[in-house]
Amino acid sequence: MTVPDTMAAVRLMGHGGLDKLVYSRDVPVPRVAAGEVLIKVSACGMNNTDVWVREGAYGTEDDPAAVSTWRRQGNTLTFPRIQGTDAVGHIVAVGEGIDEARIGERVMVDFSIYNREDDSLADIDYMGHGRDGGYAEYMALPAENAHVVATDMSDVELATFCCAYLTAERMLMRARLAAGETVLVTGASGGVGSGIIQLARARGAVPIAFTAPGKEHAMLDIGAEAVVTRGDGDFVEAVSRAANGKPIDVVADLVGGTIFNDLLKILRPEGRYTTAGAIAGPVVQLDLRTMYLKQLELHGSSQGSRADFRKLIGYIEDGKIRPLVGGVYPLSEFHKAQTDFIRKSFVGKLVVVPDAVRRAACRGT
């Protein structure tokens, strides 16, 4: 296959508003280095991390309001940067040391930059931050991060899993959620939240969803045992009713903000709290007495290990989890896609596709 010299891509030019995301048709196609492959991107899922990195909303340990990027271990973000973690595509070229027989493979990208040989995530980074990602027509990446998945799902469907479900799997691994246990999932209608619900069911656990009104049926449809919505009255009592008085063993929190201390109240003694997001506010009040008198565990989690990614592929191939496509947008309408993403009126994941892919789909080819 002939690879062009330039491509369409959305580049992040700096921290700030949507104007910092610039769609261009003359971005150089990345060169494939030794040990790498070049994929022609067919779909890429959207994540909260894209927005927070654009805004520089991660703060620092000294100043929560400081403009800062994702890593606490030292910044690797340079501008311009092509974001996009959840890429799916076909290998069109390989670098030195990679078998040319891989050309033509359809692959899902493990977006993590591990920086270590073991499964520690102490120095983790990701494609779309430490190097360019998938909001483009082409993407170069280490060959070991390009995985063939045995499924008949479409490229768009496959692009809904990677970041959200990998994050969800890691959260539940850290919290040791077991069969028969009950987990409360906040932010349940988003990509990670809906992934947690399905992965909890795959473990034989019982998920209770906390989400916005109007999304109850969707949550029940993907496996929630019960749903609590914002505005249901006293939050702690509403969760107790939804659980039929059974103890809450694990809280998987993606919201934070003002409900944080209530989440600790909801947990049973020796319960486990795990978080990978704070869409309602990252700075929270913690009553340490609740934490130590109830002997609670608090876990922070982000991304996942190589082993977690292999588990995710297994769940997909075994049909234990299913895609939730909340919308599909052409790359040239990226501003609209991210605006709709921020509004959170959908369930599951929004996916961006190159314009040529969108046109071909509309023609039915």
Short mmCIF file of C-alpha atoms in Angstrom, two decimals:
data_model
loop_
_atom_site.label_atom_id
_atom_site.label_comp_id
_atom_site.label_asym_id
_atom_site.label_seq_id
_atom_site.Cartn_x
_atom_site.Cartn_y
_atom_site.Cartn_z
CA MET A 1 0.00 0.00 0.00
CA THR A 2 1.27 3.45 -0.91
CA VAL A 3 1.51 5.72 2.13
CA PRO A 4 1.12 9.46 1.43
CA ASP A 5 3.51 12.11 2.73
CA THR A 6 0.80 14.14 4.48
CA MET A 7 -2.44 13.41 6.31
CA ALA A 8 -5.39 15.00 8.06
CA ALA A 9 -5.08 15.27 11.84
CA VAL A 10 -6.30 17.28 14.81
CA ARG A 11 -3.37 18.82 16.68
CA LEU A 12 -3.42 20.28 20.17
CA MET A 13 -1.42 23.51 19.95
CA GLY A 14 -1.36 24.38 23.66
CA HIS A 15 -3.42 24.41 26.83
CA GLY A 16 -6.71 26.28 26.57
CA GLY A 17 -10.10 26.17 24.88
CA LEU A 18 -11.37 24.36 21.81
CA ASP A 19 -9.48 26.85 19.63
CA LYS A 20 -6.29 25.05 20.66
CA LEU A 21 -7.48 22.00 18.68
CA VAL A 22 -6.63 22.63 15.02
CA TYR A 23 -7.74 20.39 12.16
CA SER A 24 -5.20 20.32 9.32
CA ARG A 25 -4.94 18.32 6.11
CA ASP A 26 -1.18 18.77 5.59
CA VAL A 27 0.31 17.18 8.70
CA PRO A 28 3.33 14.97 7.90
CA VAL A 29 2.62 11.24 8.12
CA PRO A 30 4.75 9.86 10.98
CA ARG A 31 7.86 7.94 10.04
CA VAL A 32 7.91 4.37 11.27
CA ALA A 33 11.01 3.60 13.35
CA ALA A 34 12.67 0.27 14.09
CA GLY A 35 10.37 -1.98 16.10
CA GLU A 36 7.29 0.03 15.13
CA VAL A 37 4.30 -0.28 12.84
CA LEU A 38 2.31 2.36 10.99
CA ILE A 39 -1.45 2.01 11.06
CA LYS A 40 -4.07 3.66 8.90
CA VAL A 41 -6.53 4.78 11.54
CA SER A 42 -10.17 3.86 11.01
CA ALA A 43 -11.63 4.93 14.40
CA CYS A 44 -10.57 6.51 17.67
CA GLY A 45 -12.60 6.80 20.87
CA MET A 46 -12.83 10.00 22.93
CA ASN A 47 -12.00 10.29 26.64
CA ASN A 48 -12.15 12.75 29.54
CA THR A 49 -8.35 12.77 29.60
CA ASP A 50 -8.36 14.49 26.19
CA VAL A 51 -10.33 17.39 27.65
CA TRP A 52 -8.42 17.68 30.92
CA VAL A 53 -5.05 17.67 29.14
CA ARG A 54 -6.24 20.33 26.72
CA GLU A 55 -7.38 22.46 29.64
CA GLY A 56 -4.26 21.74 31.67
CA ALA A 57 -6.65 20.79 34.47
CA TYR A 58 -4.54 18.34 36.46
CA GLY A 59 -3.03 20.83 38.88
CA THR A 60 0.05 20.05 40.93
CA GLU A 61 0.61 18.59 44.37
CA ASP A 62 1.39 22.11 45.60
CA ASP A 63 -1.38 23.96 43.73
CA PRO A 64 -4.56 22.13 42.67
CA ALA A 65 -5.54 25.07 40.45
CA ALA A 66 -2.25 25.24 38.54
CA VAL A 67 -2.27 24.67 34.78
CA SER A 68 -0.57 21.33 34.47
CA THR A 69 -0.62 18.21 32.39
CA TRP A 70 -1.32 14.58 33.16
CA ARG A 71 1.89 13.15 34.61
CA ARG A 72 3.06 13.70 38.18
CA GLN A 73 6.42 12.08 37.36
CA GLY A 74 7.59 14.78 34.94
CA ASN A 75 5.97 16.34 31.91
CA THR A 76 6.28 14.57 28.54
CA LEU A 77 3.69 16.66 26.68
CA THR A 78 5.00 18.89 23.90
CA PHE A 79 3.06 20.93 21.36
CA PRO A 80 1.78 20.41 18.80
CA ARG A 81 0.48 17.02 19.94
CA ILE A 82 -2.00 14.66 18.26
CA GLN A 83 -4.21 13.28 21.02
CA GLY A 84 -6.38 10.15 20.87
CA THR A 85 -5.80 6.91 22.77
CA ASP A 86 -8.44 4.44 21.59
CA ALA A 87 -7.21 3.86 18.06
CA VAL A 88 -8.19 1.02 15.76
CA GLY A 89 -6.79 0.58 12.28
CA HIS A 90 -4.89 -1.55 9.77
CA ILE A 91 -1.11 -1.93 9.62
CA VAL A 92 0.19 -0.42 6.38
CA ALA A 93 3.95 -0.35 7.01
CA VAL A 94 6.46 -1.86 9.42
CA GLY A 95 9.81 -0.71 10.72
CA GLU A 96 13.09 -2.58 10.85
CA GLY A 97 12.86 -5.84 12.77
CA ILE A 98 9.10 -6.33 12.27
CA ASP A 99 7.77 -9.09 10.03
CA GLU A 100 6.19 -7.67 6.88
CA ALA A 101 3.51 -10.35 7.20
CA ARG A 102 1.90 -8.04 9.78
CA ILE A 103 0.93 -5.61 7.02
CA GLY A 104 -2.84 -5.79 6.57
CA GLU A 105 -3.65 -6.81 10.17
CA ARG A 106 -6.54 -5.02 11.84
CA VAL A 107 -5.36 -3.99 15.30
CA MET A 108 -6.55 -2.36 18.49
CA VAL A 109 -3.91 -0.12 20.05
CA ASP A 110 -2.72 -0.57 23.61
CA PHE A 111 -2.13 3.14 24.16
CA SER A 112 0.07 2.80 27.26
CA ILE A 113 3.76 3.78 27.24
CA TYR A 114 4.98 1.58 30.04
CA ASN A 115 8.62 2.75 30.43
CA ARG A 116 9.34 -0.40 32.48
CA GLU A 117 9.65 -4.10 31.79
CA ASP A 118 7.49 -5.17 34.74
CA ASP A 119 3.80 -4.50 35.42
CA SER A 120 4.41 -1.47 37.64
CA LEU A 121 2.57 1.68 36.56
CA ALA A 122 4.82 4.01 38.55
CA ASP A 123 6.24 5.61 35.38
CA ILE A 124 3.28 5.18 33.03
CA ASP A 125 2.63 7.49 30.06
CA TYR A 126 0.34 7.21 27.04
CA MET A 127 0.05 7.75 23.31
CA GLY A 128 -1.70 11.05 22.75
CA HIS A 129 0.42 12.59 25.52
CA GLY A 130 4.02 11.35 25.49
CA ARG A 131 3.84 10.71 21.73
CA ASP A 132 1.23 11.25 19.03
CA GLY A 133 -2.06 9.35 19.11
CA GLY A 134 -4.98 8.45 16.89
CA TYR A 135 -6.89 11.64 16.02
CA ALA A 136 -5.32 11.39 12.59
CA GLU A 137 -5.36 9.33 9.43
CA TYR A 138 -2.10 7.55 10.34
CA MET A 139 -0.38 6.66 13.61
CA ALA A 140 3.02 5.11 14.37
CA LEU A 141 3.43 2.96 17.47
CA PRO A 142 5.55 0.14 18.92
CA ALA A 143 4.63 -3.14 17.24
CA GLU A 144 4.05 -4.82 20.60
CA ASN A 145 1.23 -2.34 21.29
CA ALA A 146 -0.71 -3.28 18.14
CA HIS A 147 -3.02 -6.20 18.98
CA VAL A 148 -5.15 -8.32 16.67
CA VAL A 149 -8.53 -9.02 18.31
CA ALA A 150 -10.57 -12.02 17.15
CA THR A 151 -13.99 -10.39 16.87
CA ASP A 152 -16.50 -9.47 14.20
CA MET A 153 -17.17 -6.10 15.83
CA SER A 154 -16.79 -3.07 13.58
CA ASP A 155 -13.80 -0.75 13.90
CA VAL A 156 -16.01 1.88 15.54
CA GLU A 157 -17.30 -0.64 18.09
CA LEU A 158 -13.80 -1.86 18.87
CA ALA A 159 -12.66 1.74 19.45
CA THR A 160 -15.03 2.08 22.42
CA PHE A 161 -13.11 -0.27 24.72
CA CYS A 162 -9.47 0.49 25.19
CA CYS A 163 -8.95 3.39 27.60
CA ALA A 164 -12.30 3.17 29.39
CA TYR A 165 -12.43 -0.57 29.92
CA LEU A 166 -8.71 -0.88 30.69
CA THR A 167 -9.15 1.81 33.34
CA ALA A 168 -12.26 0.05 34.65
CA GLU A 169 -10.50 -3.33 34.82
CA ARG A 170 -7.59 -1.84 36.76
CA MET A 171 -9.93 -0.13 39.22
CA LEU A 172 -11.73 -3.38 39.98
CA MET A 173 -8.47 -5.30 40.20
CA ARG A 174 -7.09 -2.85 42.74
CA ALA A 175 -10.30 -2.98 44.77
CA ARG A 176 -10.34 -6.81 44.53
CA LEU A 177 -14.02 -6.90 43.59
CA ALA A 178 -15.18 -10.50 43.94
CA ALA A 179 -18.17 -12.57 42.90
CA GLY A 180 -21.21 -11.88 45.03
CA GLU A 181 -20.02 -8.48 46.20
CA THR A 182 -21.90 -5.24 45.56
CA VAL A 183 -20.22 -2.26 43.90
CA LEU A 184 -21.60 1.27 43.61
CA VAL A 185 -20.53 2.90 40.33
CA THR A 186 -20.64 6.70 40.05
CA GLY A 187 -20.59 8.38 36.65
CA ALA A 188 -22.05 5.10 35.43
CA SER A 189 -23.23 6.22 32.00
CA GLY A 190 -19.79 7.30 30.77
CA GLY A 191 -17.20 5.14 29.08
CA VAL A 192 -15.40 3.99 32.23
CA GLY A 193 -18.58 3.73 34.30
CA SER A 194 -20.41 1.59 31.76
CA GLY A 195 -17.29 -0.53 31.48
CA ILE A 196 -17.21 -1.07 35.24
CA ILE A 197 -20.82 -2.25 35.21
CA GLN A 198 -20.11 -4.86 32.54
CA LEU A 199 -16.80 -5.97 34.06
CA ALA A 200 -18.43 -6.29 37.48
CA ARG A 201 -21.06 -8.61 35.99
CA ALA A 202 -18.32 -10.58 34.25
CA ARG A 203 -16.87 -11.22 37.73
CA GLY A 204 -20.21 -12.27 39.17
CA ALA A 205 -20.49 -9.07 41.23
CA VAL A 206 -23.59 -6.89 41.59
CA PRO A 207 -23.29 -3.31 40.25
CA ILE A 208 -25.49 -0.40 41.33
CA ALA A 209 -25.34 2.62 39.02
CA PHE A 210 -25.36 6.30 40.00
CA THR A 211 -26.14 8.51 37.00
CA ALA A 212 -28.19 11.39 35.65
CA PRO A 213 -31.99 11.13 35.30
CA GLY A 214 -33.15 9.72 31.99
CA LYS A 215 -30.39 7.12 31.73
CA GLU A 216 -31.93 4.51 34.03
CA HIS A 217 -33.06 2.12 31.29
CA ALA A 218 -29.67 2.19 29.58
CA MET A 219 -27.94 1.32 32.86
CA LEU A 220 -30.26 -1.59 33.55
CA ASP A 221 -29.81 -2.80 29.99
CA ILE A 222 -26.03 -3.17 30.37
CA GLY A 223 -26.24 -4.99 33.68
CA ALA A 224 -26.91 -2.62 36.58
CA GLU A 225 -28.91 -4.29 39.34
CA ALA A 226 -30.46 -0.95 40.32
CA VAL A 227 -30.04 2.74 39.50
CA VAL A 228 -29.77 5.80 41.72
CA THR A 229 -30.15 9.16 39.98
CA ARG A 230 -29.13 12.64 40.96
CA GLY A 231 -32.03 14.25 42.80
CA ASP A 232 -33.30 11.02 44.38
CA GLY A 233 -33.32 12.71 47.79
CA ASP A 234 -30.85 11.78 50.49
CA PHE A 235 -28.01 10.09 48.58
CA VAL A 236 -26.96 7.65 51.31
CA GLU A 237 -30.56 6.52 51.87
CA ALA A 238 -31.21 6.22 48.12
CA VAL A 239 -28.22 3.89 47.72
CA SER A 240 -29.36 1.81 50.71
CA ARG A 241 -32.81 1.40 49.12
CA ALA A 242 -31.30 0.46 45.77
CA ALA A 243 -29.14 -2.19 47.46
CA ASN A 244 -32.11 -3.54 49.43
CA GLY A 245 -30.15 -2.95 52.60
CA LYS A 246 -27.21 -5.11 51.50
CA PRO A 247 -23.74 -3.75 52.33
CA ILE A 248 -21.74 -1.88 49.70
CA ASP A 249 -18.40 -3.67 49.44
CA VAL A 250 -16.75 -1.43 46.85
CA VAL A 251 -17.28 2.10 45.55
CA ALA A 252 -15.88 2.73 42.06
CA ASP A 253 -15.91 6.51 41.83
CA LEU A 254 -15.46 8.69 38.75
CA VAL A 255 -17.21 11.78 40.13
CA GLY A 256 -15.59 12.99 43.36
CA GLY A 257 -16.73 16.47 44.33
CA THR A 258 -19.27 17.00 47.08
CA ILE A 259 -20.46 13.38 47.29
CA PHE A 260 -17.03 12.02 48.23
CA ASN A 261 -17.59 11.84 51.98
CA ASP A 262 -21.03 10.29 51.45
CA LEU A 263 -19.37 7.55 49.41
CA LEU A 264 -17.22 6.67 52.40
CA LYS A 265 -20.33 6.63 54.61
CA ILE A 266 -21.98 4.24 52.15
CA LEU A 267 -19.12 1.72 52.30
CA ARG A 268 -19.34 -1.12 54.79
CA PRO A 269 -16.58 -1.51 57.41
CA GLU A 270 -13.42 -2.74 55.65
CA GLY A 271 -14.92 -1.64 52.34
CA ARG A 272 -12.78 -0.48 49.42
CA TYR A 273 -12.94 2.81 47.53
CA THR A 274 -11.30 3.11 44.10
CA THR A 275 -11.15 6.16 41.83
CA ALA A 276 -9.85 7.06 38.38
CA GLY A 277 -11.59 10.39 37.86
CA ALA A 278 -13.14 13.44 39.42
CA ILE A 279 -15.52 15.00 36.90
CA ALA A 280 -17.48 16.83 39.63
CA GLY A 281 -14.39 18.20 41.38
CA PRO A 282 -10.92 16.87 42.24
CA VAL A 283 -10.52 18.57 45.62
CA VAL A 284 -12.69 16.87 48.25
CA GLN A 285 -13.30 16.84 52.00
CA LEU A 286 -12.18 13.70 53.77
CA ASP A 287 -13.13 12.94 57.38
CA LEU A 288 -10.20 10.78 58.38
CA ARG A 289 -12.23 9.42 61.29
CA THR A 290 -14.63 7.75 58.86
CA MET A 291 -11.68 6.26 57.04
CA TYR A 292 -9.84 4.84 60.03
CA LEU A 293 -12.76 3.90 62.28
CA LYS A 294 -14.32 1.89 59.44
CA GLN A 295 -10.87 0.58 58.37
CA LEU A 296 -11.48 1.56 54.77
CA GLU A 297 -9.11 1.15 51.84
CA LEU A 298 -8.67 3.99 49.33
CA HIS A 299 -7.15 3.24 45.94
CA GLY A 300 -6.08 5.61 43.18
CA SER A 301 -5.95 4.06 39.74
CA SER A 302 -5.10 5.08 36.19
CA GLN A 303 -4.80 3.09 32.97
CA GLY A 304 -3.72 -0.53 33.34
CA SER A 305 -0.90 -3.00 32.87
CA ARG A 306 0.00 -5.24 29.94
CA ALA A 307 -1.72 -8.10 31.79
CA ASP A 308 -4.86 -5.98 32.24
CA PHE A 309 -4.90 -5.27 28.51
CA ARG A 310 -4.65 -8.97 27.69
CA LYS A 311 -7.61 -9.60 30.01
CA LEU A 312 -9.57 -6.91 28.17
CA ILE A 313 -8.93 -8.61 24.84
CA GLY A 314 -10.13 -11.87 26.38
CA TYR A 315 -13.37 -10.27 27.56
CA ILE A 316 -13.98 -8.92 24.05
CA GLU A 317 -13.20 -12.18 22.29
CA ASP A 318 -15.34 -14.18 24.74
CA GLY A 319 -18.30 -11.83 24.28
CA LYS A 320 -18.42 -10.90 27.98
CA ILE A 321 -18.56 -7.16 27.27
CA ARG A 322 -20.25 -5.25 24.49
CA PRO A 323 -19.65 -1.89 22.84
CA LEU A 324 -21.73 1.17 23.65
CA VAL A 325 -21.44 3.68 20.82
CA GLY A 326 -22.90 7.02 21.88
CA GLY A 327 -22.14 8.79 18.60
CA VAL A 328 -19.77 8.89 15.61
CA TYR A 329 -18.17 12.07 14.22
CA PRO A 330 -15.87 12.84 11.29
CA LEU A 331 -12.42 14.09 12.25
CA SER A 332 -13.10 17.46 10.60
CA GLU A 333 -15.97 18.04 13.09
CA PHE A 334 -13.78 17.43 16.12
CA HIS A 335 -14.89 20.60 17.91
CA LYS A 336 -18.51 19.46 17.73
CA ALA A 337 -17.54 15.99 18.92
CA GLN A 338 -15.73 17.31 21.97
CA THR A 339 -18.46 19.84 22.72
CA ASP A 340 -21.04 17.05 22.71
CA PHE A 341 -18.70 14.89 24.77
CA ILE A 342 -18.46 17.57 27.48
CA ARG A 343 -22.28 17.86 27.63
CA LYS A 344 -22.48 14.18 28.67
CA SER A 345 -25.92 13.62 27.16
CA PHE A 346 -24.94 10.23 25.72
CA VAL A 347 -24.31 6.74 27.12
CA GLY A 348 -21.06 4.90 26.40
CA LYS A 349 -18.38 6.34 24.12
CA LEU A 350 -18.15 8.88 21.31
CA VAL A 351 -15.94 7.83 18.41
CA VAL A 352 -14.12 9.94 15.82
CA VAL A 353 -13.34 8.59 12.34
CA PRO A 354 -11.28 10.06 9.48
CA ASP A 355 -13.49 11.85 6.97
CA ALA A 356 -12.65 9.37 4.20
CA VAL A 357 -13.81 6.51 6.43
CA ARG A 358 -17.05 8.38 7.21
CA ARG A 359 -17.69 9.05 3.51
CA ALA A 360 -17.09 5.39 2.65
CA ALA A 361 -19.50 4.29 5.39
CA CYS A 362 -22.17 6.67 4.09
CA ARG A 363 -21.75 5.16 0.59
CA GLY A 364 -22.04 1.69 2.10
CA THR A 365 -18.59 0.64 0.90
#
